[in-house]
Amino acid sequence: MGDLLKIKGGKPLQGQIKAGGAKNAMTKLLVASLLSDKKCTFYNVPNIGDVEITVNLCREIGSEINWDKKNHTLDIVTHELKTSYVPQRYSGSNRIPILMIGALMGRTDEDIIVPTLGGDMLGSRPVDLHIHALQKLGAKIEYRDMKKEGAYLAHAHHGLKGAVLSLNYPSVGATENTILAAVRAKGTTLIKNAAIEPEIIDLILFLQKLGANIMVDVDRTICIQHADQFHEVEHTIMTDRNEVASYAMCALSTKGRVFIEGAEHLQMIAFLNKIREIGGGFKIKQNGIEFFYDGKLKGGVHIETDVHPGFMTDWQQPFAVLLTQANGTSVIHETVYENRFGYASTLKEMGADIELFTQCLGGKSCRFASGDHHHSLVVKGPSTLHGKEITIPDLRAGFAYVMAALLAPEISTISNVEYLDRGYEDLVGKLIALGADITRVSQPKKHIDKTKNAIQNLLTIDKTLASV
Ligand code: EPZ
């Protein structure tokens, strides 16, 4: 349960907000700092749930962390590892624990045990590419069934050795994990078909300051040489391009005008092309980007999500809401995750005209061409969306629901708000600053416990009846 959002839509968003540091950079940089015993200072650190979880993970390992949330700065130093065992209670928390393997294998000969992963349920999200790549460097990794959840046990008792390896798919996480392991591996490592997302480049910038020698080649091959001399680092986190895109789409769908301070043009090229194609307006300014409604939104847009520098998969869920307001029919072909349209049914209940397909509706067939995955979406607009009771299933779908609620003239109630807290700092405050009619209603803890107990009792009764 947790807090609820109550939103009454129908008003254009107007004004200015500041985008925060990137969730998908900051969490990895914290793990990367474990490679050395040097102090690392970060600026533009977002106050979000995923960073909280990662800070706690690092403290478990032995990091000393001073997080000044008011000034968005954080110091971390890990003089020595207290343990190389990440407690099972972090199982299912987010995608970060698996990256601990790459970071810690160079610092300890002990076994490293990390719980199985969480993160948004967007498909199977296996870690085979992580494991294969790390094994190439000499790691031994096995899956262990534990009491409740599984765990991965990893070690490199004879140290890691550089290798030439190729990823079957340019996985962001697998690329990051391999880079972290390669920094302290003997010799040189080449990662072919690597991911080169801006967050990975931010990680590389950090690692170069730390003391690593890393080069990104034109064919997406990343070369990492062994390093063992490290330095203190100061690093400013890149802006969160997902937060920028999310609020930009809110501005356009509500026929408003919003300046997003900190938005970085270089990260948004594919997004801005689609904004122009749909008839939205944007103006690149010295310290950010202004997004504005510039007349009727045009359908007939075809989006195929892809790895960088393509259209980012994290942008497609809110973009689908934007397309419900465009005149005409548009198509989204999701090629990164097999199950990232879970939000479509709720949007249809709100009034959107959306159909899902298992075919690859796009110029290229993707990894999901043969399965029965609903990974293509057709949306007709414009539609009037109506208020609804909504439960958030994942972070970006959650933002898509907020966007839809901001369009509905009736009041919408949104639960599972914690999902949004994982990736959006002060969402309510920022939307209120832009004129939205939104309030956050805290559910009293005892109420939640009572609700949980009631549900538990019902489940027990149900089981008893079933066994009669
Ligand atoms: C990162 O997830 C981001 N999360 C995701 O953002 C983002 O959508 C994704 O990269 C793609 O850009 C974080 O950085 C914490 P992947 P990650 O490994 O690293 C398959 C958000 O909203 N795959 O590039 O987990 C996988 O199943 C989140 O902020 C394997 O098959 O993404 C998926 O289909 C959502 N085997 C595809 O690759 C593996 O070993 C992309 O996954 C690893 C991945």
Short mmCIF file of C-alpha atoms and ligand atoms in Angstrom, two decimals:
data_model
loop_
_atom_site.label_atom_id
_atom_site.label_comp_id
_atom_site.label_asym_id
_atom_site.label_seq_id
_atom_site.Cartn_x
_atom_site.Cartn_y
_atom_site.Cartn_z
CA MET A 1 0.00 0.00 0.00
CA GLY A 2 1.89 3.12 1.10
CA ASP A 3 1.11 6.68 0.09
CA LEU A 4 -1.42 7.69 -2.53
CA LEU A 5 -1.38 10.46 -5.14
CA LYS A 6 -4.58 12.33 -5.89
CA ILE A 7 -4.46 14.18 -9.22
CA LYS A 8 -7.11 16.33 -10.91
CA GLY A 9 -5.98 16.93 -14.47
CA GLY A 10 -6.96 19.24 -17.29
CA LYS A 11 -4.50 22.10 -16.63
CA PRO A 12 -1.49 22.99 -18.82
CA LEU A 13 1.84 22.69 -16.98
CA GLN A 14 3.70 25.99 -16.99
CA GLY A 15 6.95 27.08 -15.36
CA GLN A 16 10.46 25.86 -14.64
CA ILE A 17 11.98 22.90 -12.79
CA LYS A 18 15.50 21.57 -12.31
CA ALA A 19 16.32 18.05 -13.41
CA GLY A 20 18.34 15.97 -10.96
CA GLY A 21 21.34 13.67 -11.32
CA ALA A 22 20.82 10.44 -13.27
CA LYS A 23 19.52 7.46 -11.26
CA ASN A 24 21.13 5.03 -13.70
CA ALA A 25 24.51 6.72 -13.41
CA MET A 26 24.68 7.46 -9.66
CA THR A 27 23.89 3.92 -8.51
CA LYS A 28 26.68 2.48 -10.67
CA LEU A 29 29.20 5.15 -9.65
CA LEU A 30 28.67 4.26 -5.99
CA VAL A 31 29.51 0.63 -6.80
CA ALA A 32 32.48 1.71 -8.95
CA SER A 33 33.93 3.64 -6.00
CA LEU A 34 34.34 0.27 -4.22
CA LEU A 35 37.18 -0.54 -6.65
CA SER A 36 39.56 1.55 -4.57
CA ASP A 37 40.16 2.78 -1.02
CA LYS A 38 40.20 6.40 -2.16
CA LYS A 39 37.61 8.99 -1.18
CA CYS A 40 35.12 9.82 -3.93
CA THR A 41 32.98 12.96 -3.79
CA PHE A 42 29.85 13.23 -5.94
CA TYR A 43 27.83 16.34 -6.81
CA ASN A 44 24.31 16.59 -8.24
CA VAL A 45 23.34 13.41 -6.38
CA PRO A 46 19.60 12.70 -6.70
CA ASN A 47 17.59 12.10 -3.50
CA ILE A 48 15.80 9.00 -4.76
CA GLY A 49 15.01 5.51 -3.52
CA ASP A 50 17.42 3.62 -5.78
CA VAL A 51 20.34 5.68 -4.47
CA GLU A 52 19.16 5.04 -0.87
CA ILE A 53 19.18 1.28 -1.52
CA THR A 54 22.65 1.42 -3.10
CA VAL A 55 24.05 3.56 -0.25
CA ASN A 56 22.81 0.95 2.22
CA LEU A 57 24.32 -1.84 0.12
CA CYS A 58 27.72 -0.12 0.12
CA ARG A 59 27.55 0.54 3.88
CA GLU A 60 26.95 -3.19 4.40
CA ILE A 61 30.17 -3.87 2.51
CA GLY A 62 32.13 -1.43 4.69
CA SER A 63 31.86 1.94 2.96
CA GLU A 64 31.82 5.12 5.01
CA ILE A 65 29.28 7.41 3.39
CA ASN A 66 28.31 10.99 4.16
CA TRP A 67 25.23 11.97 2.13
CA ASP A 68 24.27 15.65 2.29
CA LYS A 69 20.80 15.45 0.76
CA LYS A 70 20.18 19.18 1.12
CA ASN A 71 23.18 20.02 -1.07
CA HIS A 72 22.90 16.92 -3.26
CA THR A 73 26.48 15.87 -2.46
CA LEU A 74 27.82 12.54 -1.21
CA ASP A 75 31.25 11.34 -0.03
CA ILE A 76 32.12 7.66 -0.03
CA VAL A 77 35.32 5.88 1.00
CA THR A 78 35.86 2.15 1.46
CA HIS A 79 39.16 1.71 3.28
CA GLU A 80 38.65 -2.02 3.54
CA LEU A 81 35.83 -4.47 2.95
CA LYS A 82 33.91 -5.47 6.07
CA THR A 83 32.36 -8.34 4.19
CA SER A 84 31.86 -9.58 0.62
CA TYR A 85 28.42 -10.95 1.41
CA VAL A 86 25.43 -8.79 0.44
CA PRO A 87 22.56 -9.79 2.74
CA GLN A 88 19.60 -11.60 1.23
CA ARG A 89 17.25 -8.88 2.45
CA TYR A 90 18.48 -6.91 -0.57
CA SER A 91 17.11 -9.60 -2.83
CA GLY A 92 14.70 -8.10 -5.32
CA SER A 93 15.62 -4.55 -4.29
CA ASN A 94 17.03 -3.32 -7.59
CA ARG A 95 19.51 -4.18 -10.37
CA ILE A 96 22.61 -3.13 -8.44
CA PRO A 97 23.70 -6.16 -6.33
CA ILE A 98 24.98 -8.09 -9.40
CA LEU A 99 27.34 -5.20 -10.17
CA MET A 100 28.98 -5.75 -6.77
CA ILE A 101 30.59 -8.86 -8.28
CA GLY A 102 32.51 -6.86 -10.88
CA ALA A 103 33.52 -4.23 -8.36
CA LEU A 104 34.55 -6.51 -5.49
CA MET A 105 36.32 -9.36 -7.31
CA GLY A 106 39.40 -7.22 -7.71
CA ARG A 107 39.44 -6.26 -4.01
CA THR A 108 39.00 -9.57 -2.28
CA ASP A 109 39.90 -13.24 -2.70
CA GLU A 110 36.92 -14.17 -0.58
CA ASP A 111 33.71 -15.54 -2.09
CA ILE A 112 31.32 -12.76 -3.08
CA ILE A 113 27.67 -13.54 -2.45
CA VAL A 114 24.95 -11.29 -3.86
CA PRO A 115 21.17 -11.81 -3.81
CA THR A 116 19.10 -12.24 -6.94
CA LEU A 117 17.99 -9.04 -8.61
CA GLY A 118 14.93 -6.86 -8.51
CA GLY A 119 14.14 -3.86 -10.59
CA ASP A 120 11.09 -3.32 -12.75
CA MET A 121 9.33 -6.42 -14.10
CA LEU A 122 9.80 -5.67 -17.81
CA GLY A 123 10.50 -9.16 -18.94
CA SER A 124 12.73 -12.00 -17.75
CA ARG A 125 15.79 -9.71 -17.27
CA PRO A 126 18.31 -12.57 -16.98
CA VAL A 127 21.97 -11.97 -16.07
CA ASP A 128 23.51 -14.57 -18.41
CA LEU A 129 25.47 -11.89 -20.29
CA HIS A 130 26.98 -10.65 -17.00
CA ILE A 131 27.99 -14.17 -15.99
CA HIS A 132 29.47 -15.19 -19.35
CA ALA A 133 31.52 -12.01 -19.59
CA LEU A 134 32.88 -12.27 -16.03
CA GLN A 135 33.71 -15.93 -16.54
CA LYS A 136 35.79 -14.91 -19.58
CA LEU A 137 37.88 -12.82 -17.19
CA GLY A 138 38.43 -15.84 -14.96
CA ALA A 139 35.59 -15.50 -12.48
CA LYS A 140 33.79 -18.52 -11.12
CA ILE A 141 30.08 -17.72 -10.69
CA GLU A 142 27.30 -20.04 -9.65
CA TYR A 143 23.68 -19.65 -8.66
CA ARG A 144 22.74 -20.91 -5.21
CA ASP A 145 19.25 -21.62 -3.92
CA MET A 146 18.99 -20.05 -0.47
CA LYS A 147 16.21 -20.25 2.15
CA LYS A 148 13.88 -17.75 0.50
CA GLU A 149 15.48 -16.24 -2.59
CA GLY A 150 18.41 -17.39 -4.67
CA ALA A 151 21.86 -15.83 -4.69
CA TYR A 152 24.97 -15.68 -6.87
CA LEU A 153 28.29 -16.87 -5.42
CA ALA A 154 31.34 -15.54 -7.24
CA HIS A 155 35.12 -15.61 -6.76
CA ALA A 156 38.35 -15.20 -8.65
CA HIS A 157 40.78 -16.94 -6.30
CA HIS A 158 43.52 -16.78 -8.93
CA GLY A 159 42.76 -13.18 -9.83
CA LEU A 160 41.16 -11.85 -12.98
CA LYS A 161 42.88 -11.80 -16.36
CA GLY A 162 42.02 -9.50 -19.27
CA ALA A 163 40.26 -11.11 -22.25
CA VAL A 164 38.62 -10.30 -25.58
CA LEU A 165 34.90 -10.89 -25.26
CA SER A 166 31.76 -10.01 -27.17
CA LEU A 167 28.31 -9.43 -25.69
CA ASN A 168 25.51 -11.17 -27.57
CA TYR A 169 23.41 -8.11 -26.82
CA PRO A 170 24.69 -4.65 -25.79
CA SER A 171 23.40 -4.99 -22.24
CA VAL A 172 23.94 -1.88 -20.10
CA GLY A 173 24.38 -3.83 -16.87
CA ALA A 174 26.60 -6.51 -18.37
CA THR A 175 28.81 -3.84 -19.94
CA GLU A 176 29.10 -2.01 -16.60
CA ASN A 177 29.84 -5.19 -14.65
CA THR A 178 32.54 -6.23 -17.11
CA ILE A 179 34.17 -2.79 -17.12
CA LEU A 180 34.30 -2.82 -13.30
CA ALA A 181 35.90 -6.27 -13.24
CA ALA A 182 38.32 -5.40 -16.07
CA VAL A 183 39.76 -2.34 -14.29
CA ARG A 184 41.65 -4.57 -11.84
CA ALA A 185 42.07 -7.59 -14.14
CA LYS A 186 45.65 -8.21 -15.25
CA GLY A 187 46.35 -7.13 -18.83
CA THR A 188 43.86 -5.65 -21.28
CA THR A 189 40.17 -6.39 -21.83
CA LEU A 190 38.20 -5.72 -25.01
CA ILE A 191 34.41 -5.71 -24.76
CA LYS A 192 32.91 -5.97 -28.23
CA ASN A 193 29.26 -5.06 -28.94
CA ALA A 194 29.28 -3.08 -25.68
CA ALA A 195 26.53 -0.72 -24.58
CA ILE A 196 27.55 2.96 -24.81
CA GLU A 197 24.64 4.64 -23.06
CA PRO A 198 25.42 8.13 -21.64
CA GLU A 199 25.35 6.61 -18.16
CA ILE A 200 28.13 4.23 -19.20
CA ILE A 201 30.18 7.11 -20.57
CA ASP A 202 29.64 8.88 -17.22
CA LEU A 203 30.97 5.74 -15.49
CA ILE A 204 34.00 5.74 -17.82
CA LEU A 205 34.68 9.41 -17.06
CA PHE A 206 34.60 8.60 -13.34
CA LEU A 207 36.85 5.54 -13.74
CA GLN A 208 39.40 7.50 -15.79
CA LYS A 209 39.61 10.05 -12.93
CA LEU A 210 39.94 7.16 -10.45
CA GLY A 211 42.99 5.85 -12.35
CA ALA A 212 41.67 3.49 -15.02
CA ASN A 213 42.74 3.55 -18.69
CA ILE A 214 39.59 3.11 -20.79
CA MET A 215 38.92 3.78 -24.47
CA VAL A 216 35.61 3.60 -26.39
CA ASP A 217 36.18 2.68 -30.03
CA VAL A 218 33.96 3.71 -32.94
CA ASP A 219 32.52 0.21 -33.30
CA ARG A 220 31.28 0.14 -29.68
CA THR A 221 34.34 -1.84 -28.54
CA ILE A 222 35.48 -0.75 -25.08
CA CYS A 223 39.13 -1.30 -24.17
CA ILE A 224 40.13 -1.40 -20.47
CA GLN A 225 43.70 -1.73 -19.23
CA HIS A 226 44.74 -3.02 -15.79
CA ALA A 227 45.05 -0.32 -13.14
CA ASP A 228 46.32 -0.51 -9.56
CA GLN A 229 47.17 3.11 -8.77
CA PHE A 230 44.04 5.02 -7.74
CA HIS A 231 43.28 8.64 -6.92
CA GLU A 232 40.66 10.58 -5.00
CA VAL A 233 37.86 11.69 -7.30
CA GLU A 234 35.38 14.53 -7.51
CA HIS A 235 32.57 13.86 -9.97
CA THR A 236 29.38 15.66 -10.97
CA ILE A 237 26.63 13.24 -11.96
CA MET A 238 25.14 13.73 -15.43
CA THR A 239 21.54 14.94 -15.65
CA ASP A 240 18.83 12.30 -15.61
CA ARG A 241 17.68 12.16 -19.24
CA ASN A 242 14.70 10.03 -18.24
CA GLU A 243 13.48 12.69 -15.81
CA VAL A 244 13.95 15.38 -18.50
CA ALA A 245 12.00 13.37 -21.08
CA SER A 246 9.24 12.57 -18.58
CA TYR A 247 8.53 16.21 -17.69
CA ALA A 248 8.96 17.31 -21.33
CA MET A 249 6.19 14.91 -22.36
CA CYS A 250 4.01 16.18 -19.52
CA ALA A 251 4.46 19.76 -20.79
CA LEU A 252 3.46 18.86 -24.36
CA SER A 253 0.56 16.54 -23.50
CA THR A 254 -1.02 19.18 -21.22
CA LYS A 255 -0.48 21.93 -23.86
CA GLY A 256 1.91 23.75 -21.56
CA ARG A 257 5.38 25.26 -21.54
CA VAL A 258 8.13 24.02 -19.19
CA PHE A 259 11.81 24.96 -18.92
CA ILE A 260 13.90 22.08 -17.56
CA GLU A 261 17.13 23.39 -16.07
CA GLY A 262 20.07 21.00 -16.46
CA ALA A 263 18.64 19.16 -19.48
CA GLU A 264 21.59 18.16 -21.71
CA HIS A 265 21.04 18.34 -25.49
CA LEU A 266 23.68 15.70 -26.23
CA GLN A 267 21.71 13.05 -24.31
CA MET A 268 18.35 13.85 -25.92
CA ILE A 269 18.97 13.82 -29.70
CA ALA A 270 16.73 10.83 -30.54
CA PHE A 271 14.05 12.12 -28.17
CA LEU A 272 14.06 15.66 -29.61
CA ASN A 273 13.70 14.30 -33.14
CA LYS A 274 10.49 12.51 -32.11
CA ILE A 275 9.23 15.57 -30.24
CA ARG A 276 9.67 17.64 -33.45
CA GLU A 277 8.01 14.86 -35.51
CA ILE A 278 4.91 14.90 -33.29
CA GLY A 279 4.73 18.71 -33.64
CA GLY A 280 6.02 19.60 -30.18
CA GLY A 281 8.22 22.65 -29.64
CA PHE A 282 11.59 22.82 -27.89
CA LYS A 283 14.28 25.45 -27.49
CA ILE A 284 17.82 24.56 -26.45
CA LYS A 285 19.04 27.19 -24.00
CA GLN A 286 22.37 27.74 -22.27
CA ASN A 287 21.43 25.89 -19.07
CA GLY A 288 18.60 23.65 -20.13
CA ILE A 289 15.83 22.96 -22.62
CA GLU A 290 12.39 24.60 -22.89
CA PHE A 291 9.57 22.36 -24.11
CA PHE A 292 6.29 23.89 -25.29
CA TYR A 293 3.01 22.99 -27.01
CA ASP A 294 3.21 24.36 -30.53
CA GLY A 295 -0.19 23.50 -31.98
CA LYS A 296 -2.05 20.23 -32.62
CA LEU A 297 0.08 17.13 -32.02
CA LYS A 298 0.49 15.01 -35.15
CA GLY A 299 0.11 11.21 -35.17
CA GLY A 300 1.66 8.99 -37.81
CA VAL A 301 4.75 8.63 -35.63
CA HIS A 302 6.73 5.37 -35.69
CA ILE A 303 8.95 4.63 -32.69
CA GLU A 304 11.34 1.69 -32.40
CA THR A 305 13.15 1.65 -29.07
CA ASP A 306 16.79 0.69 -29.26
CA VAL A 307 20.11 0.83 -27.46
CA HIS A 308 21.95 4.18 -27.48
CA PRO A 309 21.99 6.32 -29.55
CA GLY A 310 18.52 5.09 -30.50
CA PHE A 311 15.22 6.00 -28.87
CA MET A 312 15.57 4.99 -25.23
CA THR A 313 13.24 2.26 -24.01
CA ASP A 314 12.62 4.19 -20.77
CA TRP A 315 10.99 6.98 -22.80
CA GLN A 316 8.38 4.81 -24.54
CA GLN A 317 5.88 4.42 -21.72
CA PRO A 318 5.18 8.15 -21.18
CA PHE A 319 5.50 8.69 -24.95
CA ALA A 320 2.57 6.32 -25.50
CA VAL A 321 0.43 8.66 -23.34
CA LEU A 322 1.61 11.62 -25.43
CA LEU A 323 0.58 9.76 -28.59
CA THR A 324 -2.96 9.33 -27.22
CA GLN A 325 -3.24 13.12 -27.60
CA ALA A 326 -1.92 13.24 -31.19
CA ASN A 327 -4.17 13.36 -34.25
CA GLY A 328 -3.73 10.07 -36.05
CA THR A 329 -2.36 6.57 -35.61
CA SER A 330 1.14 5.82 -34.32
CA VAL A 331 3.21 2.70 -33.66
CA ILE A 332 5.71 1.79 -30.93
CA HIS A 333 7.91 -1.27 -31.44
CA GLU A 334 9.69 -2.11 -28.14
CA THR A 335 12.88 -4.02 -29.07
CA VAL A 336 14.75 -3.88 -25.71
CA TYR A 337 12.29 -5.55 -23.33
CA GLU A 338 9.75 -8.23 -24.19
CA ASN A 339 7.11 -7.10 -21.73
CA ARG A 340 7.10 -3.34 -21.36
CA PHE A 341 3.51 -2.54 -22.35
CA GLY A 342 1.90 -3.71 -19.11
CA TYR A 343 0.51 -0.21 -18.62
CA ALA A 344 -1.58 -0.32 -21.83
CA SER A 345 -4.62 -1.98 -20.23
CA THR A 346 -4.96 0.78 -17.61
CA LEU A 347 -4.63 3.48 -20.29
CA LYS A 348 -7.37 1.73 -22.31
CA GLU A 349 -9.62 1.74 -19.22
CA MET A 350 -8.96 5.49 -19.00
CA GLY A 351 -10.13 5.94 -22.59
CA ALA A 352 -7.05 5.45 -24.74
CA ASP A 353 -7.44 3.69 -28.11
CA ILE A 354 -4.55 1.20 -27.95
CA GLU A 355 -3.95 -2.27 -29.37
CA LEU A 356 -1.00 -4.57 -28.61
CA PHE A 357 0.63 -6.96 -31.11
CA THR A 358 3.10 -9.82 -30.85
CA GLN A 359 4.53 -8.97 -34.29
CA CYS A 360 7.55 -6.68 -34.78
CA LEU A 361 5.72 -3.62 -36.13
CA GLY A 362 8.82 -1.91 -37.37
CA GLY A 363 11.53 -1.82 -39.96
CA LYS A 364 13.62 -4.42 -38.19
CA SER A 365 12.72 -7.69 -36.53
CA CYS A 366 14.01 -7.95 -32.99
CA ARG A 367 14.84 -10.69 -30.47
CA PHE A 368 11.14 -11.11 -29.69
CA ALA A 369 9.98 -11.73 -33.29
CA SER A 370 9.34 -15.42 -32.69
CA GLY A 371 7.87 -15.43 -29.18
CA ASP A 372 4.31 -14.44 -28.27
CA HIS A 373 5.43 -11.26 -26.58
CA HIS A 374 3.15 -8.26 -26.94
CA HIS A 375 6.00 -5.93 -27.79
CA SER A 376 4.36 -3.70 -30.43
CA LEU A 377 1.68 -1.11 -29.75
CA VAL A 378 -0.66 0.85 -32.06
CA VAL A 379 -2.29 3.98 -30.62
CA LYS A 380 -4.97 6.15 -32.23
CA GLY A 381 -5.63 9.70 -31.07
CA PRO A 382 -6.73 12.08 -29.92
CA SER A 383 -8.56 10.45 -26.99
CA THR A 384 -10.05 12.00 -23.87
CA LEU A 385 -8.62 10.22 -20.83
CA HIS A 386 -10.76 9.85 -17.70
CA GLY A 387 -9.77 9.66 -14.05
CA LYS A 388 -9.28 6.26 -12.43
CA GLU A 389 -8.02 4.34 -9.41
CA ILE A 390 -4.55 3.23 -10.53
CA THR A 391 -1.91 0.92 -9.04
CA ILE A 392 1.64 1.47 -10.27
CA PRO A 393 3.46 -1.67 -11.57
CA ASP A 394 6.87 -0.11 -12.35
CA LEU A 395 8.78 3.16 -12.37
CA ARG A 396 8.24 4.45 -15.91
CA ALA A 397 4.70 3.07 -16.23
CA GLY A 398 4.08 4.93 -12.98
CA PHE A 399 5.11 8.18 -14.58
CA ALA A 400 2.99 7.38 -17.63
CA TYR A 401 -0.01 7.02 -15.29
CA VAL A 402 0.77 10.37 -13.66
CA MET A 403 0.86 11.91 -17.14
CA ALA A 404 -2.48 10.32 -18.03
CA ALA A 405 -4.01 11.52 -14.76
CA LEU A 406 -2.79 15.08 -15.51
CA LEU A 407 -4.89 14.92 -18.69
CA ALA A 408 -8.07 13.54 -17.06
CA PRO A 409 -10.57 16.20 -15.87
CA GLU A 410 -11.74 13.89 -13.08
CA ILE A 411 -9.71 12.97 -9.97
CA SER A 412 -7.38 9.97 -10.28
CA THR A 413 -5.99 8.10 -7.26
CA ILE A 414 -2.60 6.43 -7.76
CA SER A 415 -1.13 3.91 -5.30
CA ASN A 416 2.30 2.22 -5.00
CA VAL A 417 3.85 5.69 -5.15
CA GLU A 418 7.09 4.21 -3.75
CA TYR A 419 7.88 3.08 -7.30
CA LEU A 420 8.02 6.72 -8.36
CA ASP A 421 10.18 7.64 -5.36
CA ARG A 422 12.82 5.22 -6.66
CA GLY A 423 13.51 7.38 -9.71
CA TYR A 424 11.88 10.82 -9.39
CA GLU A 425 13.04 13.26 -6.70
CA ASP A 426 10.23 15.46 -5.29
CA LEU A 427 7.79 14.55 -8.05
CA VAL A 428 4.82 16.17 -6.28
CA GLY A 429 6.76 19.34 -5.48
CA LYS A 430 7.93 19.72 -9.06
CA LEU A 431 4.45 19.16 -10.51
CA ILE A 432 2.88 21.61 -8.04
CA ALA A 433 5.53 24.16 -9.08
CA LEU A 434 4.27 23.66 -12.65
CA GLY A 435 0.66 24.27 -11.62
CA ALA A 436 -0.60 20.69 -11.34
CA ASP A 437 -3.47 19.89 -8.99
CA ILE A 438 -1.75 17.01 -7.14
CA THR A 439 -1.55 15.97 -3.48
CA ARG A 440 0.25 13.09 -1.75
CA VAL A 441 -1.86 11.37 0.89
CA SER A 442 0.05 9.42 3.50
CA GLN A 443 -1.56 6.19 4.53
CA PRO A 444 -1.17 5.80 8.31
CA LYS A 445 1.25 2.93 9.04
CA LYS A 446 -1.21 1.16 11.38
CA HIS A 447 -3.81 1.37 8.59
CA ILE A 448 -1.36 -0.35 6.26
CA ASP A 449 -0.61 -3.05 8.88
CA LYS A 450 -4.34 -3.53 9.47
CA THR A 451 -4.90 -3.83 5.73
CA LYS A 452 -2.01 -6.28 5.42
CA ASN A 453 -3.33 -8.38 8.35
CA ALA A 454 -6.82 -8.39 6.86
CA ILE A 455 -5.44 -9.58 3.53
CA GLN A 456 -3.31 -12.22 5.31
CA ASN A 457 -6.39 -13.49 7.23
CA LEU A 458 -8.41 -13.65 4.03
CA LEU A 459 -5.61 -15.62 2.34
CA THR A 460 -5.43 -18.03 5.32
CA ILE A 461 -9.22 -18.56 5.22
CA ASP A 462 -8.98 -19.07 1.47
CA LYS A 463 -6.25 -21.69 1.91
CA THR A 464 -8.23 -23.46 4.67
CA LEU A 465 -11.38 -23.56 2.55
CA ALA A 466 -9.35 -24.79 -0.41
CA SER A 467 -7.93 -27.64 1.67
CA VAL A 468 -11.40 -28.77 2.92
C1 EPZ B 1 19.43 -0.53 -17.48
O1 EPZ B 1 18.86 -1.78 -17.10
C2 EPZ B 1 18.54 0.53 -16.85
N1 EPZ B 1 18.51 0.32 -15.40
C3 EPZ B 1 17.12 0.43 -17.40
O2 EPZ B 1 16.37 1.53 -16.85
C4 EPZ B 1 17.16 0.59 -18.92
O3 EPZ B 1 15.86 0.42 -19.43
C5 EPZ B 1 18.09 -0.47 -19.50
O4 EPZ B 1 19.41 -0.34 -18.90
C6 EPZ B 1 18.23 -0.35 -21.01
O5 EPZ B 1 18.76 0.90 -21.34
C7 EPZ B 1 19.57 0.70 -14.68
O6 EPZ B 1 20.56 1.19 -15.18
C8 EPZ B 1 19.46 0.47 -13.20
P1 EPZ B 1 20.10 -4.28 -19.99
P2 EPZ B 1 19.70 -3.16 -17.38
O7 EPZ B 1 21.01 -5.21 -19.28
O8 EPZ B 1 21.16 -2.90 -17.24
C9 EPZ B 1 18.56 -8.37 -21.69
C10 EPZ B 1 14.67 2.57 -15.61
O9 EPZ B 1 13.50 2.77 -15.89
N2 EPZ B 1 19.64 -8.98 -20.92
O10 EPZ B 1 20.66 -3.35 -21.03
O11 EPZ B 1 19.09 -4.23 -16.57
C11 EPZ B 1 17.44 -7.86 -20.80
O12 EPZ B 1 16.58 -8.92 -20.47
C12 EPZ B 1 15.30 1.22 -15.93
O13 EPZ B 1 15.45 3.41 -15.07
C13 EPZ B 1 19.90 -10.33 -21.08
O14 EPZ B 1 19.24 -11.02 -21.85
O15 EPZ B 1 19.34 -3.36 -18.92
C14 EPZ B 1 16.78 -6.82 -21.67
O16 EPZ B 1 15.90 -7.43 -22.58
C15 EPZ B 1 14.29 0.24 -16.48
N3 EPZ B 1 20.90 -10.90 -20.34
C16 EPZ B 1 17.96 -6.22 -22.46
O17 EPZ B 1 19.02 -7.18 -22.36
C17 EPZ B 1 21.66 -10.17 -19.47
O18 EPZ B 1 22.56 -10.74 -18.84
C18 EPZ B 1 18.43 -4.90 -21.90
O19 EPZ B 1 18.87 -5.11 -20.58
C19 EPZ B 1 21.38 -8.79 -19.33
C20 EPZ B 1 20.37 -8.21 -20.06
#
